[in-house]
Short mmCIF file of C-alpha atoms in Angstrom, two decimals:
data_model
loop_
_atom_site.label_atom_id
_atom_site.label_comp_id
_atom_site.label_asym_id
_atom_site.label_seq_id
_atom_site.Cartn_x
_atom_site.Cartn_y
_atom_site.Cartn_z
CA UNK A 9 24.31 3.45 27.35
CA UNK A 10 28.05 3.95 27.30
CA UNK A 11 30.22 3.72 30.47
CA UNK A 12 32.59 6.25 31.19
CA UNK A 13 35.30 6.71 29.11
CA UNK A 14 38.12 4.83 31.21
CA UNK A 15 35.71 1.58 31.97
CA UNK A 16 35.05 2.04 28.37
CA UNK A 17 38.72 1.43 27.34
CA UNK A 18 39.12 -1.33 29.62
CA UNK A 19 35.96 -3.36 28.50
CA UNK A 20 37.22 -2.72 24.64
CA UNK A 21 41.01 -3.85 25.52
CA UNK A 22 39.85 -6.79 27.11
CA UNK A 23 37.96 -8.18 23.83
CA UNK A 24 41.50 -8.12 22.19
CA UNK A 25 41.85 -11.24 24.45
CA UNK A 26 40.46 -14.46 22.26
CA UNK A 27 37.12 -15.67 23.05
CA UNK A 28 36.16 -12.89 24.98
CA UNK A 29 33.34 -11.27 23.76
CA UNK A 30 31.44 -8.18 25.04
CA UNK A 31 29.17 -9.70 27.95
CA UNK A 32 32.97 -11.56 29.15
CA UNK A 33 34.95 -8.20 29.24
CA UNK A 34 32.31 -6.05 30.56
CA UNK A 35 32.49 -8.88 33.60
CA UNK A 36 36.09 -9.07 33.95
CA UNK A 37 35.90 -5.34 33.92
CA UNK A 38 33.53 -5.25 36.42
CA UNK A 39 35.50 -8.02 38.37
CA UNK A 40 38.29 -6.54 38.54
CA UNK A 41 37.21 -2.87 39.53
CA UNK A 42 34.64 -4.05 42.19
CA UNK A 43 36.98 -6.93 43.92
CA UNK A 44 40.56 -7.06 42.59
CA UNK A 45 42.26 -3.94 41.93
CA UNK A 46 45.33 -4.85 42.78
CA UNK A 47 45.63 -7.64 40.60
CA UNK A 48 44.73 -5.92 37.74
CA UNK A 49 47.36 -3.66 38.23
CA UNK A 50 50.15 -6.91 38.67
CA UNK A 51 47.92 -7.95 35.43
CA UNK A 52 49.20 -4.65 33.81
CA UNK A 53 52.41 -4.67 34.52
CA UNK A 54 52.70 -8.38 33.79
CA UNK A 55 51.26 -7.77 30.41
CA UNK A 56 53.58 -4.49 29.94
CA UNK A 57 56.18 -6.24 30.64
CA UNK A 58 55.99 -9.44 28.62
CA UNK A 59 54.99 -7.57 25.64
CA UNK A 60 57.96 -5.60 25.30
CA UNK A 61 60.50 -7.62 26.71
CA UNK A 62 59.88 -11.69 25.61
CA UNK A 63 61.39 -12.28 22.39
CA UNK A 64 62.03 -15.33 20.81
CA UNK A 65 64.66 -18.06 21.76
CA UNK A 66 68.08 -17.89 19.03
CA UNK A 67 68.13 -21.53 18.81
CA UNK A 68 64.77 -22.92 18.69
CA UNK A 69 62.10 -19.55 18.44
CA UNK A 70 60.08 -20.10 21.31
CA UNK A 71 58.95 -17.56 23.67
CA UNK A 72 61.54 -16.47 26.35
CA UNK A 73 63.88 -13.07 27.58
CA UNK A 74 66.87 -14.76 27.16
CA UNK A 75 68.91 -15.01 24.33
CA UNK A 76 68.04 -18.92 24.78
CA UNK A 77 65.25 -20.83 26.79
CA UNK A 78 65.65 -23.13 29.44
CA UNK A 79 65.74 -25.98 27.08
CA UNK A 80 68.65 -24.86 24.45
CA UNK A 81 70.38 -23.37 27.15
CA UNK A 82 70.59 -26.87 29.44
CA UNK A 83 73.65 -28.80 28.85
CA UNK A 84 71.97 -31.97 28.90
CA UNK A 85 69.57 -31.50 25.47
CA UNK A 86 70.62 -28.35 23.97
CA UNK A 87 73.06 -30.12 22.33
CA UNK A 88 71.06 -33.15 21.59
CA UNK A 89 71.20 -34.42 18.38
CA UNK A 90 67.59 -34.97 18.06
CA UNK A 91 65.58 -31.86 16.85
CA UNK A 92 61.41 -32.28 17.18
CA UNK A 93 59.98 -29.59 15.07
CA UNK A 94 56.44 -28.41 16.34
CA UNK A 95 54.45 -25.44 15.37
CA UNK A 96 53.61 -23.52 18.27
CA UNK A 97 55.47 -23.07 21.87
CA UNK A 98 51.86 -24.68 23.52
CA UNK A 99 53.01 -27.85 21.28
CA UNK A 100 55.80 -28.24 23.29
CA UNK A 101 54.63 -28.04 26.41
CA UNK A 102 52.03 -30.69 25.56
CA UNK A 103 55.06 -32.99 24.47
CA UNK A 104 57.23 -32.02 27.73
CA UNK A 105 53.93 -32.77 30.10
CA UNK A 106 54.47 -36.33 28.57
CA UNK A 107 58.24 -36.50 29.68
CA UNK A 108 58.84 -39.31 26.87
CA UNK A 109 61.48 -36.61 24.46
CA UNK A 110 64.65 -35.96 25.59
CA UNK A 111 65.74 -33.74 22.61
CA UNK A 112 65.47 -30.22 21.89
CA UNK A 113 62.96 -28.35 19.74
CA UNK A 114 62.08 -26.17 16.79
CA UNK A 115 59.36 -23.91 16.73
CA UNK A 116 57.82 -22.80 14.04
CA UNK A 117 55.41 -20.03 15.27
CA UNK A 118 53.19 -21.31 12.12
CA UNK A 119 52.32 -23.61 9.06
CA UNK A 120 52.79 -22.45 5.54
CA UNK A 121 50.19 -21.09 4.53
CA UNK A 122 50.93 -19.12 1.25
CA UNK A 123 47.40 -17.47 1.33
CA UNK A 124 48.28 -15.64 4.99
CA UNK A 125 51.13 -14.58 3.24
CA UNK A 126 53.34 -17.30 5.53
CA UNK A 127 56.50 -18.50 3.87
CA UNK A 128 59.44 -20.87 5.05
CA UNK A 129 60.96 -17.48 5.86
CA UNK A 130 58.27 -16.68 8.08
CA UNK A 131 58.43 -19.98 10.05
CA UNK A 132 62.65 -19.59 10.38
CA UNK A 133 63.13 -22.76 8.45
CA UNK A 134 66.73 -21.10 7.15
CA UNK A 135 67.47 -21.11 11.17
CA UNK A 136 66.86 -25.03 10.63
CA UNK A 137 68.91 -25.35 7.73
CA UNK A 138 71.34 -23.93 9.86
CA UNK A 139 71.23 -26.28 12.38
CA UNK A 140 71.07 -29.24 9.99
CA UNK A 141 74.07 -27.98 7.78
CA UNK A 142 76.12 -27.75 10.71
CA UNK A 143 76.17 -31.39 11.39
CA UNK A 144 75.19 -31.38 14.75
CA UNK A 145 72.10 -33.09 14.11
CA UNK A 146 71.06 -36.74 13.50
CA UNK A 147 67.60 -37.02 13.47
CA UNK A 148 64.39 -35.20 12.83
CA UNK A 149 61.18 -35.36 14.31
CA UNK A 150 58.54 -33.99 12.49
CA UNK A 151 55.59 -33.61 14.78
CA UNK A 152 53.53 -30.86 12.86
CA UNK A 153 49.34 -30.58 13.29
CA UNK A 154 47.76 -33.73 11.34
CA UNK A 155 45.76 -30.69 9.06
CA UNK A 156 46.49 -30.09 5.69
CA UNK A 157 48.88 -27.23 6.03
CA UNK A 158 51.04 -29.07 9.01
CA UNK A 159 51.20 -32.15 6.50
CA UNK A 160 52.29 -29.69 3.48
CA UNK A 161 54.70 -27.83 6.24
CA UNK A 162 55.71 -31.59 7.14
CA UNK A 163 56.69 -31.99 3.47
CA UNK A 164 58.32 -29.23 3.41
CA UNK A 165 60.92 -29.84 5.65
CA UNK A 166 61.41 -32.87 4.92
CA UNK A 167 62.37 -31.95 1.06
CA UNK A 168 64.99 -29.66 2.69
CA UNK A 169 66.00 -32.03 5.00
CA UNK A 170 67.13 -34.43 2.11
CA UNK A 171 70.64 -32.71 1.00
CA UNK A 172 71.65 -33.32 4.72
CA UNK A 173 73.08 -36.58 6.62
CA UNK A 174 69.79 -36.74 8.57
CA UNK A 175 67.53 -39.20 9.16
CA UNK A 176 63.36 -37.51 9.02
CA UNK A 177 60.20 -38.85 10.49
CA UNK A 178 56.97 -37.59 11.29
CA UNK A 179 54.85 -38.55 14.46
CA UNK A 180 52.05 -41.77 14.30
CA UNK A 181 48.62 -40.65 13.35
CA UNK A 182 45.79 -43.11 14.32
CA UNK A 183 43.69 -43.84 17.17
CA UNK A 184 44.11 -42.55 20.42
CA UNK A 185 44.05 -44.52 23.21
CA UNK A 186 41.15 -44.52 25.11
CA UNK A 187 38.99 -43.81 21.81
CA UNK A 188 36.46 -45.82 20.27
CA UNK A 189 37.04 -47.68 17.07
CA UNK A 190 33.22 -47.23 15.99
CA UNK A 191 33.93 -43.08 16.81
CA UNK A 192 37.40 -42.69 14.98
CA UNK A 193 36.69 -40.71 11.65
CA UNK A 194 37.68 -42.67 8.66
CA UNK A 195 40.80 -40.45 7.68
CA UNK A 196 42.20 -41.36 11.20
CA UNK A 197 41.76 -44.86 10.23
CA UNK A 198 43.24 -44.66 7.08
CA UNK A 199 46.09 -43.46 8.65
CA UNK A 200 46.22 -46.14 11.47
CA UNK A 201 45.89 -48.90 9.20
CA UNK A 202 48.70 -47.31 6.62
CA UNK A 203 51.26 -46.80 9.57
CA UNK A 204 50.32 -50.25 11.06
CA UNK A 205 53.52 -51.74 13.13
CA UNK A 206 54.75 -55.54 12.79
CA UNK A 207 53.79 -56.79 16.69
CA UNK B 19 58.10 -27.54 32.19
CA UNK B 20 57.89 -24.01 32.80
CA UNK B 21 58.55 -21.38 30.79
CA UNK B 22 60.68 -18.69 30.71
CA UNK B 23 59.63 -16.71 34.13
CA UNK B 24 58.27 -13.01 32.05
CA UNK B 25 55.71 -15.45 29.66
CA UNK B 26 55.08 -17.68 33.26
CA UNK B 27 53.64 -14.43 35.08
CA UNK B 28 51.33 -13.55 32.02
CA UNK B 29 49.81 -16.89 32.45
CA UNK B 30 49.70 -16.53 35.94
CA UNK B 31 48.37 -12.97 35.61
CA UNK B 32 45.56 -13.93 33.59
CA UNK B 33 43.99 -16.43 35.92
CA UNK B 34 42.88 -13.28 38.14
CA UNK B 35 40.35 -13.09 35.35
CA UNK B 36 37.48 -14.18 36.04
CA UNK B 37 36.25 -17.61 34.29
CA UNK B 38 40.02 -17.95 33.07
CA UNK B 39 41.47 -21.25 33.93
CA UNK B 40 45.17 -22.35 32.86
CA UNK B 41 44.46 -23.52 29.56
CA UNK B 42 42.43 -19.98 28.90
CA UNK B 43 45.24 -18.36 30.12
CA UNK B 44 48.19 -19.80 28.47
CA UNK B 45 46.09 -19.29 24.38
CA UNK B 46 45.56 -15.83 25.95
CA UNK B 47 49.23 -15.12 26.65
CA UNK B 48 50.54 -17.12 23.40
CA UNK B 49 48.34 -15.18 21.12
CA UNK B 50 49.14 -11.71 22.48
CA UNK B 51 52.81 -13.20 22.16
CA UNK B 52 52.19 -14.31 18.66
CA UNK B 53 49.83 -12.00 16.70
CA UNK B 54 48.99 -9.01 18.71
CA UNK B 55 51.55 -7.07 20.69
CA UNK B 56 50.24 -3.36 20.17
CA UNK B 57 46.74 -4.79 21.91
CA UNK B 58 48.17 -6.08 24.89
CA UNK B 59 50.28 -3.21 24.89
CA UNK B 60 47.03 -1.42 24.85
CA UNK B 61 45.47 -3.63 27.36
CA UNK B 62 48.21 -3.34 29.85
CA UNK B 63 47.35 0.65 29.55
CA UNK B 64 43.52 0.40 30.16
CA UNK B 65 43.90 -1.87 32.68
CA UNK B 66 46.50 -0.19 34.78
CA UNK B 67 44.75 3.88 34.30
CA UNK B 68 41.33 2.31 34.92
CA UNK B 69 42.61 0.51 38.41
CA UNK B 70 44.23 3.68 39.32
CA UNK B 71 41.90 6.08 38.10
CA UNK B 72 38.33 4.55 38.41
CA UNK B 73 36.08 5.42 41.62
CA UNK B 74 32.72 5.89 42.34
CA UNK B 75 30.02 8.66 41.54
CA UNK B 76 29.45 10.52 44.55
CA UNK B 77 26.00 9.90 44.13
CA UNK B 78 24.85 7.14 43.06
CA UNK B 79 28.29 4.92 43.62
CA UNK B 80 28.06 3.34 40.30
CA UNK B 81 32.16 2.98 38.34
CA UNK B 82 33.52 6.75 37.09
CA UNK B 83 36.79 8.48 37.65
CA UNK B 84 34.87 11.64 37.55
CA UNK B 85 32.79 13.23 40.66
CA UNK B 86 29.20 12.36 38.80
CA UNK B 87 28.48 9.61 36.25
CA UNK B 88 27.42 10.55 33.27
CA UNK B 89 23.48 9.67 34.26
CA UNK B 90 23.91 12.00 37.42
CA UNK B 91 25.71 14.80 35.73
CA UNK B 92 23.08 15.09 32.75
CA UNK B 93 20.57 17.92 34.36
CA UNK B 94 17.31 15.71 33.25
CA UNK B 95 17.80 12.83 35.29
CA UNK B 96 20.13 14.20 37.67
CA UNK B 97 17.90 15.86 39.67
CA UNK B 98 14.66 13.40 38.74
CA UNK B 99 12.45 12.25 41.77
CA UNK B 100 12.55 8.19 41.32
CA UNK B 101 15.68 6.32 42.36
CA UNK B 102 15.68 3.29 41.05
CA UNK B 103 18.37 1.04 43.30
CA UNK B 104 19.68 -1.75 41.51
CA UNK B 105 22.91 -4.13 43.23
CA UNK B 106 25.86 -3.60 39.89
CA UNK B 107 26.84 -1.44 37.57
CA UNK B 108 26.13 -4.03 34.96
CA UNK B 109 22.20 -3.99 36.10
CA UNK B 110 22.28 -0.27 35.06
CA UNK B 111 23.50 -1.56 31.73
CA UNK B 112 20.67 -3.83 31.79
CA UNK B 113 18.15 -1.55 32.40
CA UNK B 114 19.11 1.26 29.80
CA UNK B 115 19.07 -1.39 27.53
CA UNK B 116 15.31 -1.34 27.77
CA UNK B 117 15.16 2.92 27.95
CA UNK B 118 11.92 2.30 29.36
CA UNK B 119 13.14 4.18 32.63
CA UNK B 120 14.30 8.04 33.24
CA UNK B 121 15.22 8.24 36.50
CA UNK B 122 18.42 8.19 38.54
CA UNK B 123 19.74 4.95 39.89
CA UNK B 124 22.11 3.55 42.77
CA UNK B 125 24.19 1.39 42.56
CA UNK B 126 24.75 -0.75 46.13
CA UNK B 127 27.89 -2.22 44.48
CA UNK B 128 26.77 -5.84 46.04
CA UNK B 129 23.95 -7.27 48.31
CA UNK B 130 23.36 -7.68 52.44
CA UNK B 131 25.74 -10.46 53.36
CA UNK B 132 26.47 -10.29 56.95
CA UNK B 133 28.67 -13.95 56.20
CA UNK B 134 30.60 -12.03 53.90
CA UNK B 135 30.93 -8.84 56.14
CA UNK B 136 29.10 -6.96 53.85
CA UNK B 137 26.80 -4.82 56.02
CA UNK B 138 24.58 -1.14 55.67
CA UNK B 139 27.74 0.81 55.08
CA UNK B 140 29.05 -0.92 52.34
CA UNK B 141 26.28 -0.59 50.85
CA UNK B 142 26.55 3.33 51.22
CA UNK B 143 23.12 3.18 52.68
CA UNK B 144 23.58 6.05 54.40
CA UNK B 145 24.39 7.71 51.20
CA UNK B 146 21.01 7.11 49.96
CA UNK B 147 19.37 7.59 53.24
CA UNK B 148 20.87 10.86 52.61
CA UNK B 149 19.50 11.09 49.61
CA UNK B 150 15.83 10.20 50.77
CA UNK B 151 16.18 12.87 53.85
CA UNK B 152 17.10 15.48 51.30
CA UNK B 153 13.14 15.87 50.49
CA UNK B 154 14.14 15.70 46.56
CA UNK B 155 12.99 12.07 46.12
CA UNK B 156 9.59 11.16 45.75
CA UNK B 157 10.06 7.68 44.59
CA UNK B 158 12.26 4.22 45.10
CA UNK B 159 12.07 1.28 43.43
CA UNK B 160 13.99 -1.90 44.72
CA UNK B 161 15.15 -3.54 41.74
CA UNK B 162 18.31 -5.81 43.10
CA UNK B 163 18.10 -9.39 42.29
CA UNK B 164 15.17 -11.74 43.29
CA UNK B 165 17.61 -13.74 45.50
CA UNK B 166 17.10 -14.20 48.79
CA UNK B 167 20.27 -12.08 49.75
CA UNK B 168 18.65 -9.17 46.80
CA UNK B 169 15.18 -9.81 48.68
CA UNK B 170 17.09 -9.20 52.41
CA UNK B 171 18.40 -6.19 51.16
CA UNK B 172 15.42 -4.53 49.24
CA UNK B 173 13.21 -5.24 53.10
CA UNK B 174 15.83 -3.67 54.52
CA UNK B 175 16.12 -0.61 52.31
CA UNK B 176 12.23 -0.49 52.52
CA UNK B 177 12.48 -0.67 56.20
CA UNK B 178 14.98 2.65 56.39
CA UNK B 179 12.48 4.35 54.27
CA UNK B 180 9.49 3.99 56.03
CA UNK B 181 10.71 6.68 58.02
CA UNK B 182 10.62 9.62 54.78
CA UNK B 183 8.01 10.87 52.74
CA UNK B 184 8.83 8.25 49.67
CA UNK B 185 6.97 5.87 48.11
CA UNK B 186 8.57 2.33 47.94
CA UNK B 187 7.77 -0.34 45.70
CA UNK B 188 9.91 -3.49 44.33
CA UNK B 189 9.91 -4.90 40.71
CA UNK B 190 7.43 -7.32 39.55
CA UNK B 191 9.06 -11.04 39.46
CA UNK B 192 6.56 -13.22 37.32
CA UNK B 193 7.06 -15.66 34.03
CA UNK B 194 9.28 -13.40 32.15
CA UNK B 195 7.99 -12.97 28.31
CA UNK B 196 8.78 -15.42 25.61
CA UNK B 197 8.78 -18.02 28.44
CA UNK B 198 6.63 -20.89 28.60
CA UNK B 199 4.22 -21.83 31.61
CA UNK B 200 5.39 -25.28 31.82
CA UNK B 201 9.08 -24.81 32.24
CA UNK B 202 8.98 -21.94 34.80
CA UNK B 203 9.80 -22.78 38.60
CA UNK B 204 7.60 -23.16 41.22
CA UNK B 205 9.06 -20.05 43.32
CA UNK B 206 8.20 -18.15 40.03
CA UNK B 207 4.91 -19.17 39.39
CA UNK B 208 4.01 -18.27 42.91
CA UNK B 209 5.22 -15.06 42.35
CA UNK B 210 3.46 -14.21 39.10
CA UNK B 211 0.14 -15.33 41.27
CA UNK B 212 0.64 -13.38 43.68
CA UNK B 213 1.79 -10.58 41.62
CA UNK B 214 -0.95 -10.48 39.73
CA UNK B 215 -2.74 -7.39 38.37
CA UNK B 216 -5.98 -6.67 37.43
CA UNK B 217 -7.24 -6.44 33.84
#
């Protein structure tokens, strides 16, 4: 049995959302018709709104409106000489819950991934260059996924990096803190015991 | 940190969905961002046409935006003798799943919850008292949940049609098929005795 043709719409549109499946829209439809009305419509017009209008910032690619977000537009670190380069916008606000980086980002919206058709033009990495040719920058922080394509992406960067005055690193891999030893997969380990520190 | 105030209201947005926390909500927003701007376009649409445009069938209350659902309109069931009155619009679903009934339904859009302030008239009982008085149904079976809020309302629906020419009955509640004896409640059981038919 099919709903009518409006409630239809909605309970398709709201399966473009990820992981929500048919039983999840149809309650969310439901939800929202039966209880909420009104915030579906500020739901509408939120969506409307931030689809057509967020863009990405000039200096780093995140999401934002502006021409630059909040970061690269503060005094303070958007002209820090410390770039950390992270994949996705959720990335960085993951390493600004922490509060321990004082720099600025890069975002790469991405990994190479030649397969997807993703390239270094794709992921803006002649924005990078940019930024590294122009001096302004001492250090990189590589802080990619630990997966195969964030190491390759890691690589990457780091080959381009070379004709520049700047020093590259990538992020520790190994055991988090508050794991188990006997529960740590063995390429973790691998990794732990290769970037071992002197103490 | 915060970001930029358009992609913040998403976020926010999508919490009114239902079973969407903040970490739902922000891989929601990021991936409509990212990947998919035409379907959230496309979502904002639905959403905002269906809250504006959706309302009830005039008689039997379940979600349309025209005067008769498509159930009521068709001229077979329509006009058929047995109402079967169920508490959502999803139960309908539910039910059609099975095809195993042709009559008309109604739709009480939620249970008795005097707590709540949910009384007769929101309901729309005296819609379907209406509908009894008209002399055109012969038949009504209680189908909302087996809660004791869906029991409280199908006594109370039986109650107000004691006074017409209709026969009432409520849907069996017993071990449902597939299940196994051992696992089923005791409130079930006791039911399925009870309930018990003849062979």
């Amino acid at each position: 049995m099919k709903f009518s043709p409006l409630v239809d719409e909605l309970i398709q549109s709201l399966k473009y959302l990820p992981g929500v499946g048919p039983k999840s829209a149809q309650r969310m439809a439901f939800q929202l018709l039966e209880r909420d009305r009104k915030a579906g419509q500020s739901l509408a017009s939120a969506l409307s709104s931030a689809m057509s209008d967020v863009g990405h910032c000039q200096a780093c690619r995140t999401f934002t409106e502006e021409t630059l977000c909040p970061i690269c537009a503060s005094h303070k670190r958007g002209n820090s000489e410390v770039i950390c380069v992270v994949e996705t916008p959720a990335d960085v606000l993951a390493i600004e819950a922490g509060g321990h980086f004082s720099g600025r980002y890069f975002v790469l919206l991405g990994h190479l991934s030649p397969l997807d058709g993703v390239g270094p033009e794709e992921l803006g990495l002649s924005l990078l260059e940019a930024h590294l040719a122009s001096g302004e920058v001492s250090e990189l922080i590589l802080a990619t996924n630990p997966t195969v394509e964030g190491d390759a992406t890691a690589h990457f960067i780091a080959d381009m990096a070379k004709g520049h005055q700047v020093s590259v690193s990538r992020i520790a891999h190994g055991v988090p803190v508050g794991g188990e030893l006997e529960y740590v997969d063995s390429t973790t380990l691998a990794l732990s015991f290769n970037g071992r520190l002197p103490l």
